CSV table of C-alpha atoms in Angstrom, one decimal:
chain,number,residue,atom,x,y,z
G,1344,UNK,CA,-28.6,-126.3,-320.7
G,1345,UNK,CA,-26.7,-123.0,-320.7
G,1346,UNK,CA,-25.7,-121.6,-317.3
G,1347,UNK,CA,-27.6,-118.4,-316.3
G,1348,UNK,CA,-25.7,-115.3,-317.3
G,1349,UNK,CA,-25.8,-113.7,-313.9
G,1350,UNK,CA,-23.7,-116.5,-312.4
G,1351,UNK,CA,-21.5,-117.5,-315.4
G,1352,UNK,CA,-18.6,-115.3,-314.3
G,1353,UNK,CA,-18.1,-117.6,-311.3
G,1354,UNK,CA,-17.4,-120.5,-313.6
G,1355,UNK,CA,-15.4,-118.8,-316.4
G,1356,UNK,CA,-12.1,-118.7,-314.4
G,1357,UNK,CA,-13.2,-120.7,-311.3
G,1358,UNK,CA,-12.2,-119.5,-307.9
G,1359,UNK,CA,-15.3,-120.8,-306.1
G,1360,UNK,CA,-13.4,-123.1,-303.7
G,1361,UNK,CA,-10.2,-122.3,-301.7
G,1362,UNK,CA,-8.1,-124.1,-304.4
G,1363,UNK,CA,-8.9,-121.3,-306.9
G,1364,UNK,CA,-7.8,-123.5,-309.8
G,1365,UNK,CA,-8.9,-120.9,-312.4
G,1366,UNK,CA,-10.4,-123.5,-314.8
G,1367,UNK,CA,-13.0,-122.3,-317.4
G,1368,UNK,CA,-15.7,-124.7,-316.4
G,1369,UNK,CA,-18.1,-123.1,-318.9
G,1370,UNK,CA,-16.1,-124.6,-321.7
G,1371,UNK,CA,-16.6,-128.1,-320.3
G,1372,UNK,CA,-13.2,-128.2,-318.5
G,1373,UNK,CA,-13.2,-129.9,-315.1
G,1374,UNK,CA,-11.8,-128.1,-312.0
G,1375,UNK,CA,-10.0,-129.8,-309.2
G,1376,UNK,CA,-13.6,-130.7,-308.0
G,1377,UNK,CA,-13.9,-132.9,-311.1
G,1378,UNK,CA,-16.9,-131.0,-312.4
G,1379,UNK,CA,-17.8,-128.6,-315.2
G,1380,UNK,CA,-20.4,-125.9,-314.9
G,1381,UNK,CA,-23.1,-128.6,-315.1
G,1382,UNK,CA,-24.7,-129.6,-311.9
G,1383,UNK,CA,-24.9,-133.4,-311.5
G,1384,UNK,CA,-26.4,-135.8,-308.9
G,1385,UNK,CA,-26.3,-139.5,-308.3
G,1386,UNK,CA,-29.1,-140.1,-305.8
G,1387,UNK,CA,-31.9,-138.5,-303.9
G,1388,UNK,CA,-34.1,-140.0,-301.2
G,1389,UNK,CA,-35.2,-139.9,-297.6
G,1390,UNK,CA,-32.3,-140.7,-295.3
G,1391,UNK,CA,-32.9,-141.9,-291.8
G,1392,UNK,CA,-29.3,-142.2,-290.7
G,1393,UNK,CA,-28.6,-138.5,-290.2
G,1394,UNK,CA,-28.7,-136.7,-286.8
G,1395,UNK,CA,-32.1,-136.9,-285.0
G,1396,UNK,CA,-32.6,-133.1,-285.3
G,1397,UNK,CA,-32.8,-133.3,-289.1
G,1398,UNK,CA,-34.2,-136.9,-289.5
G,1399,UNK,CA,-37.0,-136.3,-287.0
G,1400,UNK,CA,-40.0,-138.5,-288.2
G,1401,UNK,CA,-39.9,-138.3,-292.0
G,1402,UNK,CA,-36.2,-138.5,-292.7
G,1403,UNK,CA,-33.8,-136.0,-294.3
G,1404,UNK,CA,-34.4,-135.3,-298.0
G,1405,UNK,CA,-30.9,-135.9,-299.2
G,1406,UNK,CA,-29.6,-135.0,-302.7
G,1407,UNK,CA,-26.1,-136.5,-303.3
G,1408,UNK,CA,-24.3,-134.3,-305.7
G,1409,UNK,CA,-21.4,-135.3,-308.0
G,1410,UNK,CA,-17.8,-134.0,-307.4
G,1411,UNK,CA,-16.0,-132.6,-304.4
G,1412,UNK,CA,-13.5,-129.9,-303.5
G,1413,UNK,CA,-11.5,-132.3,-301.3
G,1414,UNK,CA,-9.8,-135.6,-302.2
G,1415,UNK,CA,-10.4,-137.5,-298.9
G,1416,UNK,CA,-8.4,-140.8,-299.1
G,1417,UNK,CA,-11.1,-142.7,-297.1
G,1418,UNK,CA,-14.2,-141.2,-298.7
G,1419,UNK,CA,-17.2,-143.6,-298.5
G,1420,UNK,CA,-18.9,-141.7,-301.3
G,1421,UNK,CA,-15.9,-141.9,-303.7
G,1422,UNK,CA,-18.0,-143.2,-306.6
G,1423,UNK,CA,-19.7,-139.8,-306.8
G,1424,UNK,CA,-17.2,-137.5,-305.1
G,1425,UNK,CA,-14.1,-138.7,-307.0
G,1426,UNK,CA,-15.2,-141.1,-309.8
G,1427,UNK,CA,-17.8,-138.8,-311.4
G,1428,UNK,CA,-21.0,-141.0,-311.1
G,1429,UNK,CA,-24.1,-138.8,-311.7
G,1430,UNK,CA,-26.6,-137.4,-314.1
G,1431,UNK,CA,-27.1,-133.7,-315.1
G,1432,UNK,CA,-29.8,-131.7,-313.2
G,1433,UNK,CA,-31.5,-128.6,-314.6
G,1434,UNK,CA,-33.2,-126.1,-312.4
G,1435,UNK,CA,-36.5,-127.8,-313.3
G,1436,UNK,CA,-35.2,-131.3,-312.5
G,1437,UNK,CA,-33.9,-130.0,-309.1
G,1438,UNK,CA,-37.2,-128.5,-308.2
G,1439,UNK,CA,-39.1,-131.6,-309.2
G,1440,UNK,CA,-36.8,-133.7,-306.9
G,1441,UNK,CA,-37.4,-131.3,-304.1
G,1442,UNK,CA,-41.2,-131.5,-304.6
G,1443,UNK,CA,-40.9,-135.3,-304.7
G,1444,UNK,CA,-39.0,-135.4,-301.4
G,1445,UNK,CA,-41.5,-133.0,-299.8
G,1446,UNK,CA,-44.4,-135.2,-300.9
G,1447,UNK,CA,-42.6,-138.2,-299.5
G,1448,UNK,CA,-42.5,-136.7,-296.1
G,1449,UNK,CA,-39.0,-135.2,-295.9
G,1450,UNK,CA,-38.2,-132.9,-293.0
G,1451,UNK,CA,-35.7,-130.8,-295.1
G,1452,UNK,CA,-33.8,-130.7,-298.4
G,1453,UNK,CA,-30.2,-131.9,-297.6
G,1454,UNK,CA,-27.6,-131.0,-300.2
G,1455,UNK,CA,-24.7,-133.4,-299.8
G,1456,UNK,CA,-21.2,-132.2,-301.1
G,1457,UNK,CA,-22.4,-129.0,-302.7
G,1458,UNK,CA,-19.4,-126.7,-302.2
G,1459,UNK,CA,-18.2,-126.6,-305.8
G,1460,UNK,CA,-21.5,-125.3,-307.2
G,1461,UNK,CA,-22.5,-122.5,-304.7
G,1462,UNK,CA,-23.6,-119.9,-307.3
G,1463,UNK,CA,-25.7,-122.4,-309.3
G,1464,UNK,CA,-27.3,-124.0,-306.3
G,1465,UNK,CA,-28.2,-120.6,-304.9
G,1466,UNK,CA,-30.1,-120.0,-308.1
G,1467,UNK,CA,-31.7,-123.4,-308.0
G,1468,UNK,CA,-32.7,-123.1,-304.4
G,1469,UNK,CA,-34.2,-119.7,-305.1
G,1470,UNK,CA,-36.2,-121.1,-308.0
G,1471,UNK,CA,-37.4,-124.0,-305.9
G,1472,UNK,CA,-38.6,-121.8,-303.2
G,1473,UNK,CA,-40.5,-119.6,-305.7
G,1474,UNK,CA,-42.1,-122.8,-307.0
G,1475,UNK,CA,-43.5,-123.5,-303.6
G,1476,UNK,CA,-40.9,-125.6,-301.7
G,1477,UNK,CA,-41.4,-124.7,-298.1
G,1478,UNK,CA,-38.9,-127.1,-296.5
G,1479,UNK,CA,-35.7,-125.7,-295.0
G,1480,UNK,CA,-32.5,-126.3,-297.0
G,1481,UNK,CA,-29.5,-128.0,-295.4
G,1482,UNK,CA,-25.9,-127.5,-296.5
G,1483,UNK,CA,-24.0,-130.7,-295.9
G,1484,UNK,CA,-20.4,-130.0,-296.6
G,1485,UNK,CA,-16.7,-130.5,-295.7
G,1486,UNK,CA,-16.5,-126.8,-294.7
G,1487,UNK,CA,-13.7,-126.4,-297.3
G,1488,UNK,CA,-15.4,-123.2,-298.5
G,1489,UNK,CA,-14.7,-119.5,-298.6
G,1490,UNK,CA,-16.9,-117.1,-296.6
G,1491,UNK,CA,-17.2,-114.9,-299.7
G,1492,UNK,CA,-19.0,-117.7,-301.6
G,1493,UNK,CA,-21.1,-118.7,-298.6
G,1494,UNK,CA,-22.5,-115.2,-298.5
G,1495,UNK,CA,-24.4,-116.1,-301.7
G,1496,UNK,CA,-26.5,-118.6,-299.7
G,1497,UNK,CA,-27.8,-116.1,-297.1
G,1498,UNK,CA,-31.5,-116.3,-296.8
G,1499,UNK,CA,-31.6,-119.5,-298.8
G,1500,UNK,CA,-30.0,-122.1,-296.5
G,1501,UNK,CA,-30.9,-122.2,-292.8
G,1502,UNK,CA,-29.4,-125.5,-291.6
G,1503,UNK,CA,-25.7,-126.1,-291.9
G,1504,UNK,CA,-24.0,-129.5,-291.5
G,1505,UNK,CA,-20.2,-128.9,-291.9
G,1506,UNK,CA,-17.4,-131.3,-291.1
G,1507,UNK,CA,-14.5,-130.3,-289.0
G,1508,UNK,CA,-12.2,-133.1,-290.0
G,1509,UNK,CA,-8.9,-132.1,-288.4
G,1510,UNK,CA,-6.9,-129.1,-287.2
G,1511,UNK,CA,-3.6,-130.7,-288.3
G,1512,UNK,CA,-2.4,-129.2,-291.6
G,1513,UNK,CA,0.0,-132.1,-292.3
G,1514,UNK,CA,-2.7,-134.6,-291.8
G,1515,UNK,CA,-5.0,-132.5,-294.1
G,1516,UNK,CA,-2.3,-132.5,-296.7
G,1517,UNK,CA,-1.8,-136.2,-296.5
G,1518,UNK,CA,-5.5,-137.2,-296.4
G,1519,UNK,CA,-7.3,-134.5,-298.3
G,1520,UNK,CA,-4.7,-132.9,-300.5
G,1521,UNK,CA,-5.5,-129.6,-298.8
G,1522,UNK,CA,-3.0,-128.3,-296.2
G,1523,UNK,CA,-5.1,-125.2,-295.7
G,1524,UNK,CA,-8.2,-127.1,-294.7
G,1525,UNK,CA,-8.0,-126.4,-290.9
G,1526,UNK,CA,-7.9,-122.6,-291.2
G,1527,UNK,CA,-10.4,-122.5,-294.0
G,1528,UNK,CA,-12.9,-124.7,-292.2
G,1529,UNK,CA,-12.7,-122.8,-289.0
G,1530,UNK,CA,-13.5,-119.6,-290.8
G,1531,UNK,CA,-16.4,-121.1,-292.7
G,1532,UNK,CA,-17.9,-122.7,-289.6
G,1533,UNK,CA,-17.5,-119.5,-287.6
G,1534,UNK,CA,-19.4,-117.7,-290.3
G,1535,UNK,CA,-22.2,-120.3,-290.3
G,1536,UNK,CA,-22.6,-120.0,-286.5
G,1537,UNK,CA,-22.6,-116.2,-286.5
G,1538,UNK,CA,-25.2,-115.9,-289.1
G,1539,UNK,CA,-27.5,-118.8,-288.1
G,1540,UNK,CA,-28.5,-118.9,-284.4
G,1541,UNK,CA,-29.7,-122.3,-283.2
G,1542,UNK,CA,-33.5,-122.7,-283.4
G,1543,UNK,CA,-35.6,-125.9,-282.9
G,1544,UNK,CA,-39.3,-126.8,-282.4
G,1545,UNK,CA,-41.2,-129.9,-281.2
G,1546,UNK,CA,-42.9,-131.9,-283.9
G,1547,UNK,CA,-45.4,-134.7,-283.3
G,1548,UNK,CA,-45.3,-137.8,-285.5
G,1549,UNK,CA,-45.0,-141.6,-285.6
G,1550,UNK,CA,-41.8,-143.1,-284.3
G,1551,UNK,CA,-40.3,-145.4,-287.0
G,1552,UNK,CA,-39.0,-148.0,-284.6
G,1553,UNK,CA,-42.0,-148.4,-282.2
G,1554,UNK,CA,-44.8,-147.2,-284.4
G,1555,UNK,CA,-46.1,-145.0,-281.5
G,1556,UNK,CA,-47.1,-141.4,-281.6
G,1557,UNK,CA,-44.3,-139.2,-280.1
G,1558,UNK,CA,-42.8,-135.8,-280.2
G,1559,UNK,CA,-39.3,-135.1,-281.4
G,1560,UNK,CA,-37.1,-132.0,-281.7
G,1561,UNK,CA,-36.7,-130.6,-285.2
G,1562,UNK,CA,-34.1,-128.1,-286.3
G,1563,UNK,CA,-35.4,-125.1,-288.2
G,1564,UNK,CA,-32.1,-123.1,-288.2
G,1565,UNK,CA,-28.6,-123.6,-286.9
G,1566,UNK,CA,-25.4,-125.5,-287.3
G,1567,UNK,CA,-24.5,-129.2,-286.6
G,1568,UNK,CA,-20.7,-129.6,-286.7
G,1569,UNK,CA,-19.6,-133.1,-287.5
G,1570,UNK,CA,-16.2,-134.7,-286.6
G,1571,UNK,CA,-15.2,-138.2,-287.5
G,1572,UNK,CA,-12.7,-139.8,-285.1
G,1573,UNK,CA,-9.8,-141.2,-287.1
G,1574,UNK,CA,-8.4,-144.5,-285.7
G,1575,UNK,CA,-5.2,-144.0,-283.8
G,1576,UNK,CA,-5.5,-140.2,-283.7
G,1577,UNK,CA,-7.0,-139.5,-280.3
G,1578,UNK,CA,-5.1,-136.2,-280.0
G,1579,UNK,CA,-6.6,-134.9,-283.3
G,1580,UNK,CA,-10.1,-135.4,-281.8
G,1581,UNK,CA,-9.1,-133.8,-278.5
G,1582,UNK,CA,-7.8,-130.7,-280.4
G,1583,UNK,CA,-10.9,-130.4,-282.5
G,1584,UNK,CA,-13.2,-130.7,-279.4
G,1585,UNK,CA,-11.1,-128.1,-277.6
G,1586,UNK,CA,-11.6,-125.6,-280.5
G,1587,UNK,CA,-15.3,-126.5,-280.6
G,1588,UNK,CA,-15.7,-126.0,-276.9
G,1589,UNK,CA,-14.2,-122.5,-277.2
G,1590,UNK,CA,-15.9,-121.4,-280.4
G,1591,UNK,CA,-19.2,-123.4,-280.8
G,1592,UNK,CA,-20.5,-124.7,-277.5
G,1593,UNK,CA,-23.9,-123.3,-276.8
G,1594,UNK,CA,-24.2,-121.9,-280.3
G,1595,UNK,CA,-24.1,-125.1,-282.3
G,1596,UNK,CA,-24.7,-128.8,-282.0
G,1597,UNK,CA,-21.7,-131.1,-282.0
G,1598,UNK,CA,-21.9,-134.5,-283.7
G,1599,UNK,CA,-19.0,-136.8,-282.9
G,1600,UNK,CA,-18.8,-139.9,-285.0
G,1601,UNK,CA,-17.0,-143.2,-284.5
G,1602,UNK,CA,-18.1,-144.9,-287.7
G,1603,UNK,CA,-14.7,-144.8,-289.6
G,1604,UNK,CA,-14.8,-147.8,-291.9
G,1605,UNK,CA,-12.3,-149.0,-294.4
G,1606,UNK,CA,-13.8,-148.7,-297.9
G,1607,UNK,CA,-13.3,-151.5,-300.5
G,1608,UNK,CA,-12.2,-149.2,-303.3
G,1609,UNK,CA,-12.4,-150.4,-306.8
G,1610,UNK,CA,-9.8,-148.6,-308.9
G,1611,UNK,CA,-6.8,-149.0,-311.1
G,1612,UNK,CA,-3.4,-150.0,-309.6
G,1613,UNK,CA,-1.7,-146.5,-309.8
G,1614,UNK,CA,-4.6,-144.8,-308.1
G,1615,UNK,CA,-5.0,-147.5,-305.5
G,1616,UNK,CA,-1.3,-147.2,-304.6
G,1617,UNK,CA,-1.6,-143.4,-304.2
G,1618,UNK,CA,-4.6,-143.8,-302.0
G,1619,UNK,CA,-2.9,-146.4,-299.8
G,1620,UNK,CA,0.0,-144.0,-299.4
G,1621,UNK,CA,-2.4,-141.3,-298.1
G,1622,UNK,CA,-4.2,-143.8,-295.9
G,1623,UNK,CA,-0.8,-144.7,-294.2
G,1624,UNK,CA,-1.2,-141.4,-292.3
G,1625,UNK,CA,-3.9,-143.1,-290.2
G,1626,UNK,CA,-4.8,-146.6,-289.0
G,1627,UNK,CA,-7.2,-147.8,-291.7
G,1628,UNK,CA,-9.5,-149.9,-289.5
G,1629,UNK,CA,-12.6,-149.9,-287.4
G,1630,UNK,CA,-12.6,-148.1,-284.0
G,1631,UNK,CA,-11.9,-150.3,-281.1
G,1632,UNK,CA,-13.9,-150.6,-277.9
G,1633,UNK,CA,-10.9,-149.1,-275.9
G,1634,UNK,CA,-10.9,-146.1,-278.2
G,1635,UNK,CA,-14.6,-145.7,-277.9
G,1636,UNK,CA,-14.3,-145.7,-274.1
G,1637,UNK,CA,-11.6,-143.0,-274.3
G,1638,UNK,CA,-13.7,-140.9,-276.6
G,1639,UNK,CA,-16.6,-141.1,-274.2
G,1640,UNK,CA,-14.4,-140.0,-271.3
G,1641,UNK,CA,-13.3,-137.1,-273.4
G,1642,UNK,CA,-16.9,-136.1,-274.1
G,1643,UNK,CA,-17.7,-136.2,-270.4
G,1644,UNK,CA,-14.7,-134.0,-269.6
G,1645,UNK,CA,-15.7,-131.3,-272.1
G,1646,UNK,CA,-19.4,-131.4,-271.1
G,1647,UNK,CA,-20.9,-129.8,-274.3
G,1648,UNK,CA,-24.3,-128.3,-274.1
G,1649,UNK,CA,-25.6,-130.3,-277.1
G,1650,UNK,CA,-23.7,-133.3,-278.5
G,1651,UNK,CA,-24.6,-136.4,-280.4
G,1652,UNK,CA,-22.4,-139.5,-280.2
G,1653,UNK,CA,-23.0,-142.8,-282.0
G,1654,UNK,CA,-23.2,-146.2,-280.4
G,1655,UNK,CA,-20.1,-148.3,-281.4
G,1656,UNK,CA,-20.8,-150.9,-284.0
G,1657,UNK,CA,-18.8,-153.3,-286.2
G,1658,UNK,CA,-21.6,-153.4,-288.8
G,1659,UNK,CA,-20.3,-152.2,-292.2
G,1660,UNK,CA,-23.4,-152.9,-294.3
G,1661,UNK,CA,-24.3,-149.3,-294.3
G,1662,UNK,CA,-21.5,-148.4,-296.7
G,1663,UNK,CA,-23.2,-147.1,-299.8
G,1664,UNK,CA,-22.9,-148.3,-303.4
G,1665,UNK,CA,-24.2,-145.5,-305.6
G,1666,UNK,CA,-24.3,-147.8,-308.7
G,1667,UNK,CA,-27.5,-149.3,-307.3
G,1668,UNK,CA,-30.9,-147.5,-307.3
G,1669,UNK,CA,-30.9,-148.2,-303.5
G,1670,UNK,CA,-27.3,-147.4,-302.5
G,1671,UNK,CA,-28.1,-147.9,-298.8
G,1672,UNK,CA,-29.9,-150.5,-296.7
G,1673,UNK,CA,-33.7,-150.2,-296.8
G,1674,UNK,CA,-33.5,-149.2,-293.1
G,1675,UNK,CA,-31.4,-146.2,-293.9
G,1676,UNK,CA,-33.0,-144.7,-297.0
G,1677,UNK,CA,-35.9,-144.6,-299.3
G,1678,UNK,CA,-35.0,-143.8,-302.9
G,1679,UNK,CA,-36.6,-141.0,-304.9
G,1680,UNK,CA,-34.1,-140.4,-307.7
G,1681,UNK,CA,-31.2,-142.3,-309.1
G,1682,UNK,CA,-28.8,-141.4,-312.0
């Protein structure tokens, strides 16, 4: 399906993401993101493993998109972010998936790894809203995005789920192949906070665990900033939390994660060796109980207004396999679409 004329210029010599690779994605060439001008997705479904504010009772209506502007060496979604697993979506397909998620009880439409298709997704979201989709749209990204491009999403996306992976340029270069990630992400996140004040409401429903009627907080607008602790890099997390305390506390929710898990990558020898070289920048292992305790002490010292922190677990069964119609455990997700 031809890309709409009003947004084709963004793909002709692509500078959408901070890499500005200049590839003509309209001609079927792939940018650094690995994608042409065609939007693709691997999976859509209700996800119950996201933050409580967006999972609420019905689950977050996630759509996992193919491709990515970063090359994270430890990416758990590498099959779709780096290996190209996915099927094409037209605007009509996209809208149908949104309707299916809404009918299934989703609390929102959560677009996962969308940064390399901002103009097209702005068009698709607008069309979906005109077709009756009333759920809020979430932008679930690495924050490796330019403010200029994010402006295209004003009035369309109200909930933002950016990562702030690290503020260390050398670590960013080694792990993500993007030395400019820290400065770029800080600017993007600051824009998100400035333009989307935090707004929640109470929603009654059935608790999935107990089966009892209860009330939970639901985010209607705002920013949830995610940071994944990297094993052996306590100072990186301390630096990130310092910046967040100064620039986001009281205006956004902080989600600090301890779920770093070594991924059993399946890839050719040359690529595997390159990945292992990148992963040598960190300790590629689970988080220890000692580290978990240190992180909790750090959280207490910072005393954020609104922060989520996971309970430490050595369970790795949650790692997804997007080749399956159900990539996650049944507890974590309910499939709606698979490529």
